[in-house]
GROMACS .gro file of C-alpha atoms in nm:
model
  321
    1MET     CA    1   2.154   1.638   1.263
    2ARG     CA    2   2.287   1.967   1.135
    3ILE     CA    3   2.135   2.115   0.822
    4ALA     CA    4   2.278   2.415   0.642
    5CYS     CA    5   2.049   2.710   0.580
    6THR     CA    6   2.017   2.630   0.213
    7GLY     CA    7   1.936   2.268   0.292
    8LEU     CA    8   1.673   2.373   0.543
    9ALA     CA    9   1.511   2.602   0.289
   10LEU     CA   10   1.498   2.317   0.042
   11LEU     CA   11   1.346   2.088   0.303
   12LEU     CA   12   1.074   2.336   0.385
   13GLY     CA   13   1.003   2.396   0.017
   14VAL     CA   14   0.965   2.027  -0.060
   15ALA     CA   15   0.743   1.976   0.245
   16ALA     CA   16   0.521   2.262   0.131
   17MET     CA   17   0.483   2.099  -0.208
   18ALA     CA   18   0.409   1.756  -0.064
   19THR     CA   19   0.147   1.855   0.194
   20PRO     CA   20  -0.131   1.980  -0.037
   21ALA     CA   21  -0.063   1.693  -0.276
   22ALA     CA   22  -0.118   1.439  -0.003
   23ALA     CA   23  -0.443   1.603   0.104
   24GLN     CA   24  -0.608   1.584  -0.238
   25PRO     CA   25  -0.766   1.251  -0.326
   26GLY     CA   26  -0.790   1.282  -0.708
   27ARG     CA   27  -0.673   0.959  -0.867
   28ALA     CA   28  -0.594   1.090  -1.214
   29ARG     CA   29  -0.413   1.400  -1.087
   30PRO     CA   30  -0.058   1.437  -1.223
   31VAL     CA   31   0.219   1.340  -0.983
   32GLY     CA   32   0.416   1.664  -1.010
   33THR     CA   33   0.729   1.729  -0.803
   34THR     CA   34   0.798   1.498  -0.510
   35VAL     CA   35   1.078   1.430  -0.262
   36ALA     CA   36   1.230   1.198  -0.523
   37ASP     CA   37   1.307   1.507  -0.733
   38ALA     CA   38   1.492   1.700  -0.460
   39GLU     CA   39   1.792   1.641  -0.238
   40VAL     CA   40   1.690   1.552   0.116
   41PRO     CA   41   1.982   1.522   0.359
   42GLY     CA   42   2.043   1.165   0.467
   43TRP     CA   43   1.897   1.004   0.153
   44ARG     CA   44   1.991   0.907  -0.199
   45TRP     CA   45   1.766   0.775  -0.475
   46GLN     CA   46   1.805   0.487  -0.715
   47GLU     CA   47   1.565   0.369  -0.982
   48THR     CA   48   1.479   0.067  -1.191
   49ARG     CA   49   1.206  -0.017  -1.443
   50VAL     CA   50   1.034  -0.350  -1.503
   51THR     CA   51   0.745  -0.473  -1.718
   52SER     CA   52   0.466  -0.720  -1.649
   53THR     CA   53   0.512  -1.067  -1.794
   54ASP     CA   54   0.239  -1.003  -2.052
   55GLY     CA   55   0.423  -0.687  -2.161
   56LEU     CA   56   0.120  -0.462  -2.104
   57ARG     CA   57   0.206  -0.275  -1.783
   58PRO     CA   58   0.541  -0.104  -1.724
   59TYR     CA   59   0.645  -0.009  -1.370
   60ARG     CA   60   0.882   0.251  -1.234
   61VAL     CA   61   1.047   0.157  -0.906
   62ARG     CA   62   1.207   0.442  -0.711
   63VAL     CA   63   1.418   0.348  -0.411
   64ALA     CA   64   1.506   0.581  -0.122
   65VAL     CA   65   1.829   0.458   0.040
   66PRO     CA   66   1.960   0.591   0.374
   67GLU     CA   67   2.300   0.757   0.334
   68ARG     CA   68   2.466   0.590   0.629
   69PRO     CA   69   2.651   0.264   0.683
   70ALA     CA   70   2.414  -0.032   0.681
   71PRO     CA   71   2.360  -0.215   1.012
   72ALA     CA   72   2.545  -0.545   1.043
   73ASP     CA   73   2.232  -0.737   0.942
   74GLY     CA   74   2.121  -0.482   0.679
   75PHE     CA   75   1.849  -0.220   0.654
   76PRO     CA   76   1.480  -0.297   0.695
   77VAL     CA   77   1.289  -0.244   0.371
   78ALA     CA   78   0.934  -0.136   0.285
   79TYR     CA   79   0.780  -0.213  -0.054
   80LEU     CA   80   0.498   0.036  -0.120
   81LEU     CA   81   0.222  -0.017  -0.377
   82ASP     CA   82   0.063   0.282  -0.555
   83GLY     CA   83   0.414   0.421  -0.558
   84ASN     CA   84   0.324   0.755  -0.716
   85ALA     CA   85   0.053   0.825  -0.458
   86ALA     CA   86   0.284   0.710  -0.180
   87LEU     CA   87   0.555   0.947  -0.305
   88MET     CA   88   0.308   1.235  -0.304
   89ALA     CA   89   0.219   1.148   0.056
   90THR     CA   90   0.584   1.138   0.167
   91ASP     CA   91   0.743   1.468   0.264
   92ALA     CA   92   1.093   1.576   0.355
   93ALA     CA   93   1.004   1.608   0.722
   94LEU     CA   94   0.919   1.236   0.739
   95LEU     CA   95   1.239   1.137   0.561
   96THR     CA   96   1.439   1.357   0.798
   97ARG     CA   97   1.284   1.186   1.101
   98LEU     CA   98   1.353   0.844   0.953
   99ALA     CA   99   1.715   0.934   0.869
  100ALA     CA  100   1.776   1.005   1.237
  101ALA     CA  101   1.607   0.685   1.356
  102PRO     CA  102   1.800   0.384   1.486
  103ARG     CA  103   1.733   0.172   1.174
  104PRO     CA  104   1.600   0.380   0.883
  105PRO     CA  105   1.429   0.164   0.622
  106VAL     CA  106   1.502   0.144   0.253
  107ILE     CA  107   1.175   0.265   0.095
  108VAL     CA  108   1.067   0.118  -0.238
  109PHE     CA  109   0.794   0.302  -0.430
  110ILE     CA  110   0.642   0.064  -0.689
  111ALA     CA  111   0.439   0.268  -0.939
  112HIS     CA  112   0.276   0.216  -1.273
  113ASP     CA  113   0.513   0.398  -1.507
  114ASN     CA  114   0.310   0.704  -1.598
  115GLY     CA  115   0.249   1.051  -1.461
  116LEU     CA  116  -0.074   0.966  -1.280
  117ARG     CA  117  -0.115   0.960  -0.906
  118ILE     CA  118  -0.313   0.636  -0.943
  119ASP     CA  119  -0.377   0.433  -1.259
  120GLY     CA  120  -0.723   0.292  -1.180
  121ASP     CA  121  -0.738   0.036  -1.460
  122ALA     CA  122  -0.388  -0.103  -1.407
  123ARG     CA  123  -0.417  -0.128  -1.029
  124ALA     CA  124  -0.762  -0.292  -1.050
  125PHE     CA  125  -0.597  -0.575  -1.242
  126ASP     CA  126  -0.265  -0.596  -1.058
  127TYR     CA  127  -0.396  -0.569  -0.703
  128THR     CA  128  -0.690  -0.812  -0.711
  129PRO     CA  129  -0.685  -1.193  -0.702
  130ARG     CA  130  -0.859  -1.405  -0.959
  131ARG     CA  131  -1.211  -1.500  -0.856
  132PRO     CA  132  -1.373  -1.839  -0.913
  133GLY     CA  133  -1.541  -1.857  -1.252
  134ASP     CA  134  -1.477  -1.766  -1.613
  135GLU     CA  135  -1.352  -1.437  -1.758
  136ALA     CA  136  -1.689  -1.273  -1.701
  137ALA     CA  137  -1.628  -1.313  -1.327
  138GLN     CA  138  -1.304  -1.113  -1.355
  139ARG     CA  139  -1.480  -0.779  -1.390
  140ASP     CA  140  -1.489  -0.509  -1.125
  141VAL     CA  141  -1.807  -0.351  -0.989
  142LEU     CA  142  -1.629  -0.019  -1.043
  143GLY     CA  143  -1.662   0.045  -1.414
  144GLY     CA  144  -1.629  -0.317  -1.526
  145ARG     CA  145  -1.250  -0.301  -1.514
  146ARG     CA  146  -1.052  -0.619  -1.568
  147THR     CA  147  -0.933  -0.783  -1.243
  148GLY     CA  148  -0.753  -1.096  -1.131
  149GLY     CA  149  -0.382  -1.027  -1.186
  150ALA     CA  150  -0.258  -1.030  -0.826
  151ASP     CA  151  -0.070  -1.360  -0.842
  152ALA     CA  152   0.127  -1.256  -1.151
  153PHE     CA  153   0.208  -0.918  -0.995
  154LEU     CA  154   0.315  -1.079  -0.667
  155ALA     CA  155   0.545  -1.311  -0.862
  156LEU     CA  156   0.692  -1.008  -1.041
  157ILE     CA  157   0.762  -0.837  -0.709
  158GLU     CA  158   0.915  -1.147  -0.553
  159ARG     CA  159   1.122  -1.266  -0.849
  160THR     CA  160   1.222  -0.941  -1.020
  161ILE     CA  161   1.172  -0.627  -0.810
  162VAL     CA  162   1.291  -0.764  -0.474
  163PRO     CA  163   1.616  -0.911  -0.615
  164GLN     CA  164   1.693  -0.590  -0.806
  165VAL     CA  165   1.632  -0.369  -0.505
  166GLU     CA  166   1.816  -0.591  -0.261
  167ALA     CA  167   2.121  -0.601  -0.488
  168MET     CA  168   2.147  -0.222  -0.444
  169VAL     CA  169   2.199  -0.217  -0.067
  170PRO     CA  170   2.235  -0.465   0.223
  171ILE     CA  171   1.887  -0.566   0.344
  172ASP     CA  172   1.772  -0.738   0.662
  173SER     CA  173   1.564  -1.018   0.510
  174SER     CA  174   1.383  -1.064   0.843
  175ARG     CA  175   1.243  -0.710   0.826
  176ARG     CA  176   1.086  -0.699   0.478
  177ALA     CA  177   0.748  -0.519   0.463
  178LEU     CA  178   0.474  -0.491   0.200
  179TRP     CA  179   0.227  -0.198   0.225
  180GLY     CA  180  -0.088  -0.121   0.027
  181HIS     CA  181  -0.398   0.098   0.053
  182SER     CA  182  -0.756   0.018  -0.056
  183TYR     CA  183  -0.718  -0.225  -0.348
  184GLY     CA  184  -0.351  -0.230  -0.252
  185GLY     CA  185  -0.470  -0.352   0.088
  186VAL     CA  186  -0.659  -0.631  -0.091
  187PHE     CA  187  -0.329  -0.729  -0.254
  188VAL     CA  188  -0.138  -0.722   0.076
  189LEU     CA  189  -0.392  -0.947   0.249
  190HIS     CA  190  -0.406  -1.182  -0.049
  191ALA     CA  191  -0.027  -1.210  -0.028
  192LEU     CA  192  -0.047  -1.277   0.347
  193PHE     CA  193  -0.309  -1.550   0.305
  194THR     CA  194  -0.148  -1.721   0.007
  195ARG     CA  195   0.226  -1.640   0.041
  196PRO     CA  196   0.279  -1.578   0.414
  197ASP     CA  197   0.654  -1.637   0.386
  198ALA     CA  198   0.711  -1.382   0.107
  199PHE     CA  199   0.739  -1.092   0.354
  200ASN     CA  200   0.778  -1.058   0.728
  201VAL     CA  201   0.552  -0.756   0.771
  202TYR     CA  202   0.222  -0.704   0.589
  203ALA     CA  203   0.053  -0.363   0.614
  204ALA     CA  204  -0.297  -0.290   0.478
  205ALA     CA  205  -0.451   0.056   0.504
  206ASP     CA  206  -0.832   0.058   0.481
  207PRO     CA  207  -0.836  -0.261   0.268
  208SER     CA  208  -1.143  -0.299   0.046
  209LEU     CA  209  -1.267  -0.615   0.216
  210TRP     CA  210  -1.599  -0.584   0.032
  211TRP     CA  211  -1.423  -0.648  -0.300
  212GLY     CA  212  -1.520  -0.965  -0.486
  213ASP     CA  213  -1.820  -1.043  -0.265
  214GLY     CA  214  -1.593  -1.108   0.032
  215GLN     CA  215  -1.317  -1.291  -0.157
  216LEU     CA  216  -1.060  -1.205   0.112
  217LEU     CA  217  -1.279  -1.345   0.389
  218ARG     CA  218  -1.283  -1.678   0.208
  219GLU     CA  219  -0.906  -1.663   0.160
  220GLU     CA  220  -0.864  -1.582   0.528
  221ALA     CA  221  -1.068  -1.887   0.628
  222GLU     CA  222  -0.862  -2.113   0.400
  223ALA     CA  223  -0.520  -1.969   0.486
  224VAL     CA  224  -0.256  -2.201   0.629
  225ALA     CA  225   0.024  -2.071   0.849
  226ALA     CA  226   0.372  -2.073   0.698
  227PRO     CA  227   0.655  -2.264   0.869
  228GLY     CA  228   0.901  -2.054   1.066
  229PRO     CA  229   0.839  -1.721   1.242
  230ALA     CA  230   0.490  -1.586   1.188
  231ALA     CA  231   0.448  -1.265   0.991
  232VAL     CA  232   0.335  -0.941   1.153
  233LEU     CA  233   0.025  -0.763   1.024
  234TYR     CA  234  -0.056  -0.392   1.049
  235LEU     CA  235  -0.417  -0.294   0.980
  236TRP     CA  236  -0.570   0.054   0.968
  237ALA     CA  237  -0.922   0.172   0.888
  238GLY     CA  238  -1.074   0.518   0.863
  239GLY     CA  239  -1.422   0.625   0.959
  240GLY     CA  240  -1.525   0.904   0.728
  241ASP     CA  241  -1.668   0.729   0.420
  242ALA     CA  242  -2.013   0.615   0.531
  243ALA     CA  243  -2.177   0.859   0.291
  244MET     CA  244  -1.990   0.713  -0.007
  245ALA     CA  245  -2.169   0.381   0.024
  246SER     CA  246  -2.515   0.519   0.102
  247PRO     CA  247  -2.774   0.613  -0.159
  248ARG     CA  248  -2.840   0.985  -0.191
  249VAL     CA  249  -3.148   1.122  -0.020
  250PRO     CA  250  -3.404   1.174  -0.299
  251GLU     CA  251  -3.563   1.509  -0.370
  252PRO     CA  252  -3.913   1.557  -0.226
  253GLY     CA  253  -4.171   1.373  -0.435
  254ARG     CA  254  -3.917   1.146  -0.605
  255ALA     CA  255  -3.867   0.778  -0.538
  256PRO     CA  256  -3.525   0.683  -0.402
  257ALA     CA  257  -3.280   0.558  -0.662
  258PRO     CA  258  -3.186   0.190  -0.631
  259PRO     CA  259  -2.838   0.136  -0.485
  260SER     CA  260  -2.559   0.100  -0.738
  261ALA     CA  261  -2.346  -0.212  -0.762
  262PHE     CA  262  -2.071  -0.019  -0.582
  263GLN     CA  263  -2.304   0.083  -0.301
  264ARG     CA  264  -2.429  -0.272  -0.262
  265ALA     CA  265  -2.072  -0.399  -0.250
  266ARG     CA  266  -1.960  -0.140   0.004
  267THR     CA  267  -2.253  -0.214   0.236
  268SER     CA  268  -2.223  -0.592   0.209
  269LEU     CA  269  -1.990  -0.602   0.510
  270PRO     CA  270  -2.027  -0.434   0.850
  271ALA     CA  271  -1.836  -0.116   0.925
  272THR     CA  272  -1.627  -0.318   1.172
  273ALA     CA  273  -1.513  -0.572   0.912
  274THR     CA  274  -1.143  -0.475   0.928
  275GLU     CA  275  -1.137  -0.468   1.308
  276ASP     CA  276  -1.319  -0.802   1.316
  277MET     CA  277  -1.057  -0.954   1.085
  278ALA     CA  278  -0.781  -0.823   1.312
  279ALA     CA  279  -0.944  -0.994   1.610
  280ARG     CA  280  -0.986  -1.326   1.426
  281LEU     CA  281  -0.627  -1.331   1.304
  282ARG     CA  282  -0.495  -1.239   1.647
  283ALA     CA  283  -0.695  -1.527   1.794
  284ARG     CA  284  -0.519  -1.758   1.547
  285GLY     CA  285  -0.181  -1.650   1.686
  286LEU     CA  286  -0.080  -1.381   1.437
  287THR     CA  287   0.077  -1.062   1.572
  288VAL     CA  288  -0.167  -0.792   1.460
  289HIS     CA  289  -0.128  -0.419   1.512
  290TRP     CA  290  -0.480  -0.280   1.466
  291THR     CA  291  -0.507   0.102   1.458
  292PRO     CA  292  -0.836   0.282   1.387
  293LEU     CA  293  -0.803   0.622   1.220
  294PRO     CA  294  -1.129   0.789   1.325
  295GLY     CA  295  -1.245   1.090   1.130
  296LEU     CA  296  -1.026   1.014   0.829
  297SER     CA  297  -1.176   0.933   0.492
  298HIS     CA  298  -1.080   0.627   0.293
  299GLY     CA  299  -0.842   0.836   0.082
  300GLN     CA  300  -0.682   1.008   0.380
  301THR     CA  301  -0.582   0.678   0.540
  302LEU     CA  302  -0.320   0.635   0.267
  303GLY     CA  303  -0.108   0.925   0.386
  304ALA     CA  304  -0.185   0.865   0.754
  305SER     CA  305  -0.073   0.501   0.758
  306LEU     CA  306   0.260   0.543   0.579
  307PRO     CA  307   0.454   0.721   0.857
  308LEU     CA  308   0.311   0.479   1.113
  309LEU     CA  309   0.457   0.182   0.926
  310LEU     CA  310   0.788   0.344   0.832
  311GLU     CA  311   0.855   0.475   1.181
  312ALA     CA  312   0.772   0.137   1.335
  313LEU     CA  313   1.014  -0.034   1.096
  314SER     CA  314   1.283   0.222   1.178
  315GLY     CA  315   1.257   0.179   1.553
  316ALA     CA  316   1.140   0.539   1.592
  317SER     CA  317   0.808   0.428   1.738
  318VAL     CA  318   0.646   0.118   1.880
  319ALA     CA  319   0.291   0.029   1.775
  320THR     CA  320   0.063  -0.118   2.038
  321PRO     CA  321  -0.108  -0.441   1.924
   0.00000   0.00000   0.00000
């Protein structure tokens, strides 16, 4: 692929902006300038906006479309949760590699429509399934945020966002992926266990399996395989967050502080919980690509997992199950 000098300078500039943004974990940090705001050779951008059925949460959906003729059966497509954070973790160099791949994917960034990298309150509700019990049970251990809206959000993606996006460009409906990180990973696994035919590829980066006192483990045990070809699952987990879940060492002469609800939740499952789930699902016949990301923190797995999924979808790389 030839790139004029001015185009190359732009590429390098956008990559320089994206790299520090992806390295900083702050949730409430402003989004700033991303690749969606600059011209990257081989790509064009389209956009749509939708609102939750209760009218409380607007979403901005930005779509990166390869500027080349679609394959006979259409482009693969990746629907990315935490769209603002995913945009900040996507640089021009990645898009350039994907543009040159055999089958570049259409990339759909689904974000809460504000200037925040991550909207903690909105995602806590949208990305988590409803738990058994009354409304008091639908409160998060992190700040008491409201939870339980995953089914409504999944319906919004399936019935509104997917049709709008797939009217923009020819899509290969057999190569439709859903990606999420952390609570987004909770959502992806909930979708796999309850709507296994909604997507063909499910991708969860460091999913918060501890959430809801092991809610996803119960859903896994109750899941029934969908008719037709089985979905493919990608799972990643980091290894640098042990200190987050552990109580601080007390000062000399002081009694240790009791663990917080968050610490108790995080330590309720073994460190190998994600790998163990991958093994169980593989034993049930699911194609599972399990990739540990040693040395990376929980936050860093967001940016590390994205190129692995997008390049696998594009045919630029082959993941080893």
